[in-house]
Coordinates of C-alpha atoms (C1' of nucleotides) in Angstrom, one line a residue:
Chain A
M1 CA 114.0 64.4 -4.7
G2 CA 110.0 63.5 -4.6
V3 CA 108.5 63.6 -7.8
R4 CA 104.9 63.3 -8.0
I5 CA 103.9 59.9 -9.6
G6 CA 100.1 60.3 -9.2
A7 CA 98.2 57.7 -6.7
E8 CA 100.5 55.6 -4.8
P9 CA 99.9 51.7 -4.3
D10 CA 97.4 51.4 -1.4
A11 CA 99.3 48.8 1.0
D12 CA 95.9 48.0 2.9
D13 CA 94.2 47.6 -0.1
W14 CA 96.9 45.4 -2.0
P15 CA 95.8 42.0 -3.1
A16 CA 97.5 39.3 -0.8
T17 CA 96.0 36.3 -3.1
E18 CA 95.9 35.4 -6.5
A19 CA 92.0 35.8 -6.5
E20 CA 92.1 39.1 -5.4
A21 CA 95.1 40.1 -7.9
V22 CA 93.0 38.7 -11.0
A23 CA 90.1 40.8 -9.8
A24 CA 92.1 44.1 -9.4
Q25 CA 93.4 43.5 -12.9
D26 CA 89.9 43.2 -14.4
R27 CA 88.9 46.6 -12.7
L28 CA 92.2 48.2 -13.4
R29 CA 91.8 47.4 -17.5
E30 CA 88.8 49.4 -17.6
A31 CA 90.8 52.7 -16.2
A32 CA 93.5 52.2 -18.9
D33 CA 94.0 54.6 -21.8
L34 CA 95.3 52.3 -24.6
V35 CA 95.0 55.6 -27.4
G36 CA 97.2 58.1 -25.8
P37 CA 98.2 59.4 -28.3
G38 CA 101.0 60.3 -25.8
P39 CA 104.2 62.3 -26.2
D40 CA 105.6 62.6 -29.7
P41 CA 108.7 60.3 -30.2
D42 CA 110.4 63.1 -32.1
Q43 CA 109.7 65.8 -29.2
V44 CA 110.4 63.9 -26.1
R45 CA 113.0 65.2 -23.9
T46 CA 112.9 62.8 -20.6
V47 CA 112.3 59.1 -20.8
G48 CA 112.1 57.0 -17.4
G49 CA 113.0 53.1 -17.4
V50 CA 112.5 50.6 -14.4
D51 CA 113.7 47.2 -13.2
V52 CA 114.1 45.3 -10.3
A53 CA 117.0 42.7 -9.2
Y54 CA 116.3 39.9 -6.7
A55 CA 118.4 38.1 -4.1
D56 CA 118.1 34.5 -2.9
D57 CA 116.9 35.8 0.7
G58 CA 113.9 37.8 -0.7
D59 CA 115.6 41.2 -0.9
L60 CA 115.2 43.4 -3.8
V61 CA 116.2 46.8 -5.3
A62 CA 114.2 48.5 -7.4
A63 CA 115.5 50.9 -9.8
A64 CA 114.0 54.2 -11.5
V65 CA 116.1 56.3 -14.1
V66 CA 115.4 59.2 -16.2
L67 CA 117.2 59.5 -19.1
D68 CA 117.9 62.3 -22.0
A69 CA 115.7 61.3 -24.9
T70 CA 118.2 62.8 -27.7
T71 CA 121.6 61.7 -25.6
L72 CA 120.3 58.9 -23.9
A73 CA 122.3 59.9 -20.8
V74 CA 121.3 59.4 -17.3
V75 CA 120.1 62.7 -15.8
D76 CA 118.5 61.0 -12.9
E77 CA 118.3 57.7 -10.8
S78 CA 116.9 56.5 -7.5
V79 CA 116.7 53.2 -6.2
H80 CA 114.6 51.5 -3.4
V81 CA 115.7 48.6 -1.1
G82 CA 113.2 46.6 0.2
R83 CA 111.4 43.1 -0.1
T84 CA 108.1 41.7 -1.8
D85 CA 105.5 38.9 0.0
F86 CA 103.8 38.5 -3.6
P87 CA 105.4 35.6 -5.1
Y88 CA 106.4 35.2 -9.0
I89 CA 103.2 34.0 -10.8
P90 CA 102.8 34.4 -14.6
G91 CA 100.2 36.8 -15.5
L92 CA 100.7 38.6 -11.9
L93 CA 104.3 40.1 -12.1
A94 CA 103.1 43.8 -11.5
F95 CA 102.0 42.7 -7.7
R96 CA 105.2 41.5 -7.0
E97 CA 107.1 44.4 -8.4
L98 CA 105.0 47.3 -8.6
P99 CA 105.4 48.7 -5.0
S100 CA 108.8 48.8 -5.2
V101 CA 108.9 50.5 -8.3
A102 CA 106.6 52.9 -7.4
A103 CA 108.5 53.9 -4.3
A104 CA 112.0 53.9 -6.5
L105 CA 110.1 56.6 -8.8
R106 CA 109.1 58.8 -5.9
G107 CA 112.5 59.4 -5.3
L108 CA 113.2 61.0 -8.7
S109 CA 113.8 64.7 -8.8
H110 CA 112.3 64.8 -12.3
R111 CA 109.2 63.4 -13.6
P112 CA 109.7 61.6 -16.7
E113 CA 107.7 62.2 -19.7
V114 CA 107.0 58.8 -20.3
I115 CA 108.0 55.3 -18.7
V116 CA 109.3 52.2 -20.4
C117 CA 108.7 48.9 -18.3
D118 CA 110.4 45.5 -18.6
G119 CA 107.5 43.3 -19.4
Y120 CA 103.8 43.7 -20.8
G121 CA 101.1 46.0 -21.3
V122 CA 98.0 44.8 -22.9
A123 CA 99.8 41.8 -24.5
H124 CA 98.5 40.1 -21.3
P125 CA 95.7 37.4 -20.5
R126 CA 93.5 40.0 -18.8
R127 CA 95.2 43.2 -20.7
A128 CA 96.5 44.3 -17.6
G129 CA 100.1 44.0 -17.6
L130 CA 102.7 45.8 -15.9
A131 CA 102.9 48.9 -18.1
V132 CA 99.0 48.8 -17.9
H133 CA 99.4 48.9 -13.8
L134 CA 102.0 51.5 -13.7
G135 CA 100.5 53.7 -16.5
V136 CA 97.2 54.0 -14.8
L137 CA 98.8 54.3 -11.1
T138 CA 101.2 57.0 -11.8
G139 CA 99.4 59.3 -14.6
I140 CA 102.6 59.2 -16.8
P141 CA 102.5 57.9 -20.1
C142 CA 103.8 54.1 -20.1
F143 CA 104.4 51.2 -22.3
G144 CA 106.1 47.5 -21.9
V145 CA 109.0 46.1 -23.8
A146 CA 109.4 42.7 -23.2
K147 CA 112.2 40.0 -24.1
T148 CA 110.0 36.7 -24.6
P149 CA 106.8 36.0 -26.0
F150 CA 103.7 34.8 -23.4
L151 CA 100.4 33.6 -25.1
F152 CA 100.0 35.7 -28.1
D153 CA 100.9 35.2 -31.7
Y154 CA 103.2 36.8 -34.1
A155 CA 104.9 36.3 -37.4
E156 CA 108.6 36.8 -37.6
P157 CA 109.3 40.3 -38.7
E158 CA 111.9 41.0 -41.3
R159 CA 115.5 40.8 -40.6
Q160 CA 116.3 44.5 -40.5
R161 CA 116.2 46.7 -37.5
G162 CA 112.9 48.6 -37.5
A163 CA 110.8 46.1 -39.0
W164 CA 107.9 44.6 -36.7
T165 CA 104.8 42.5 -37.2
P166 CA 101.7 42.2 -35.2
L167 CA 100.9 40.8 -31.9
T168 CA 97.6 39.1 -31.7
I169 CA 95.5 37.3 -28.9
D170 CA 92.6 35.5 -30.7
G171 CA 93.0 37.9 -33.8
E172 CA 92.8 41.1 -31.5
Q173 CA 96.2 43.4 -31.8
V174 CA 97.7 43.7 -28.5
G175 CA 101.2 44.9 -29.5
R176 CA 104.3 44.5 -31.9
A177 CA 107.1 42.3 -32.3
L178 CA 109.7 44.8 -33.1
R179 CA 113.3 44.1 -34.3
T180 CA 115.6 46.8 -33.0
Q181 CA 118.9 45.3 -34.4
D182 CA 119.8 43.8 -37.4
G183 CA 119.3 40.1 -37.2
V184 CA 118.5 39.8 -33.6
K185 CA 115.8 38.5 -32.1
P186 CA 112.5 40.9 -31.6
V187 CA 111.3 42.7 -28.7
F188 CA 107.7 42.8 -27.6
V189 CA 106.0 46.2 -27.5
S190 CA 103.0 46.7 -26.2
V191 CA 100.7 49.9 -24.5
G192 CA 100.8 50.3 -21.1
S193 CA 98.0 53.6 -20.6
G194 CA 98.2 56.9 -21.9
I195 CA 100.2 56.2 -25.3
G196 CA 99.2 54.7 -28.8
L197 CA 101.2 51.9 -30.1
D198 CA 102.7 53.8 -33.1
N199 CA 104.3 56.2 -30.6
A200 CA 105.5 53.6 -28.3
T201 CA 107.1 51.3 -31.2
A202 CA 108.8 54.7 -32.5
L203 CA 110.0 55.6 -29.1
A204 CA 111.1 51.9 -28.6
L205 CA 113.0 51.6 -31.5
R206 CA 114.9 55.5 -31.0
L207 CA 115.8 53.9 -27.5
A208 CA 117.5 50.9 -28.7
P209 CA 120.2 52.5 -31.1
D210 CA 122.9 49.7 -30.2
Y211 CA 121.4 47.0 -28.3
R212 CA 118.5 44.9 -28.6
Q213 CA 116.8 46.3 -25.2
P214 CA 115.9 50.1 -24.8
E215 CA 118.6 51.9 -23.2
T216 CA 116.0 53.0 -20.6
T217 CA 115.7 49.2 -19.2
R218 CA 119.7 48.5 -19.7
A219 CA 120.2 51.6 -17.5
A220 CA 117.5 50.6 -14.7
D221 CA 118.8 47.0 -14.7
H222 CA 122.6 47.9 -14.4
L223 CA 121.5 49.9 -11.6
A224 CA 119.5 47.7 -9.7
R225 CA 122.2 45.0 -10.0
Q226 CA 125.1 47.2 -9.1
R227 CA 122.9 48.2 -5.5
L228 CA 122.0 44.7 -5.1
A229 CA 125.6 43.7 -4.9
E230 CA 126.6 46.4 -2.9
R231 CA 124.1 46.0 -0.3
A232 CA 124.6 43.9 2.8
V233 CA 128.2 45.4 2.9
Chain B
dG1 C1' 93.8 16.7 -17.0
dC2 C1' 98.8 18.5 -17.6
dG3 C1' 102.1 21.8 -18.9
dA4 C1' 103.6 26.0 -20.3
dC5 C1' 104.1 30.7 -18.6
dA6 C1' 106.7 38.7 -18.3
dG7 C1' 110.3 38.8 -14.6
Chain C
dA1 C1' 114.4 36.9 -11.9
dT2 C1' 119.0 33.8 -10.7
dC3 C1' 122.7 30.3 -10.8
dT4 C1' 127.0 29.9 -14.0
dT5 C1' 132.0 28.0 -18.5
dG6 C1' 133.7 28.6 -22.2
dT7 C1' 133.2 30.1 -26.8
dC8 C1' 132.1 32.9 -30.5
dG9 C1' 132.8 37.3 -33.3
dC10 C1' 133.9 42.2 -33.8

DNA sequence: GCGACAG
DNA sequence: ATCTTGTCGC
């Protein structure tokens, strides 16, 4: 327990207002590595997943898991129980979730080779979504897989699993709409930092052999919800 | 100006 | 995100 994840979010320097958060994202964007290429999807051995579950009273549970990239079995997991002061503001999700997610990651025994986020990377108003933030912070290749579209344009991918179409913002490519299951709504893949879009797409598809969402996200989601329900006992 | 808006 | 019944389908 206690794996290095790179720099930690500085509690004293953490934005408290919307304006400060936006300014922080503008600086953060410059530090991101959008090319990678990052780990070869066929050579990766471990993949990390993170997610957060919330209670009505503001309590939260952040979960971090590590899966064997071949069997997709969970080989390591960690949770952080805490709270957030930062409200949910579209475009500023990272400032609400990231400190708790980072805490959960520090509780892992094994450092994953790549991390999958539940949300956006550069498919974001300031190209600085949760996956960009986490990738820069940890130094671990990171990308995002979101369930719903925000401000980008895209054409509907073909019906079969593996089909994808580009996500664009003002003509700029910021990710892909990827069909992970035949005839099921696509997910939205975008790079965070330390990995290229081709590898991120291939990995997302490989991590979702049976369901719409990657197993990393499913495992982290289940763990967070379970621990939140057990809380207060 | 108003609404919509990752999770 | 979270709150929720029944319902359709494998």
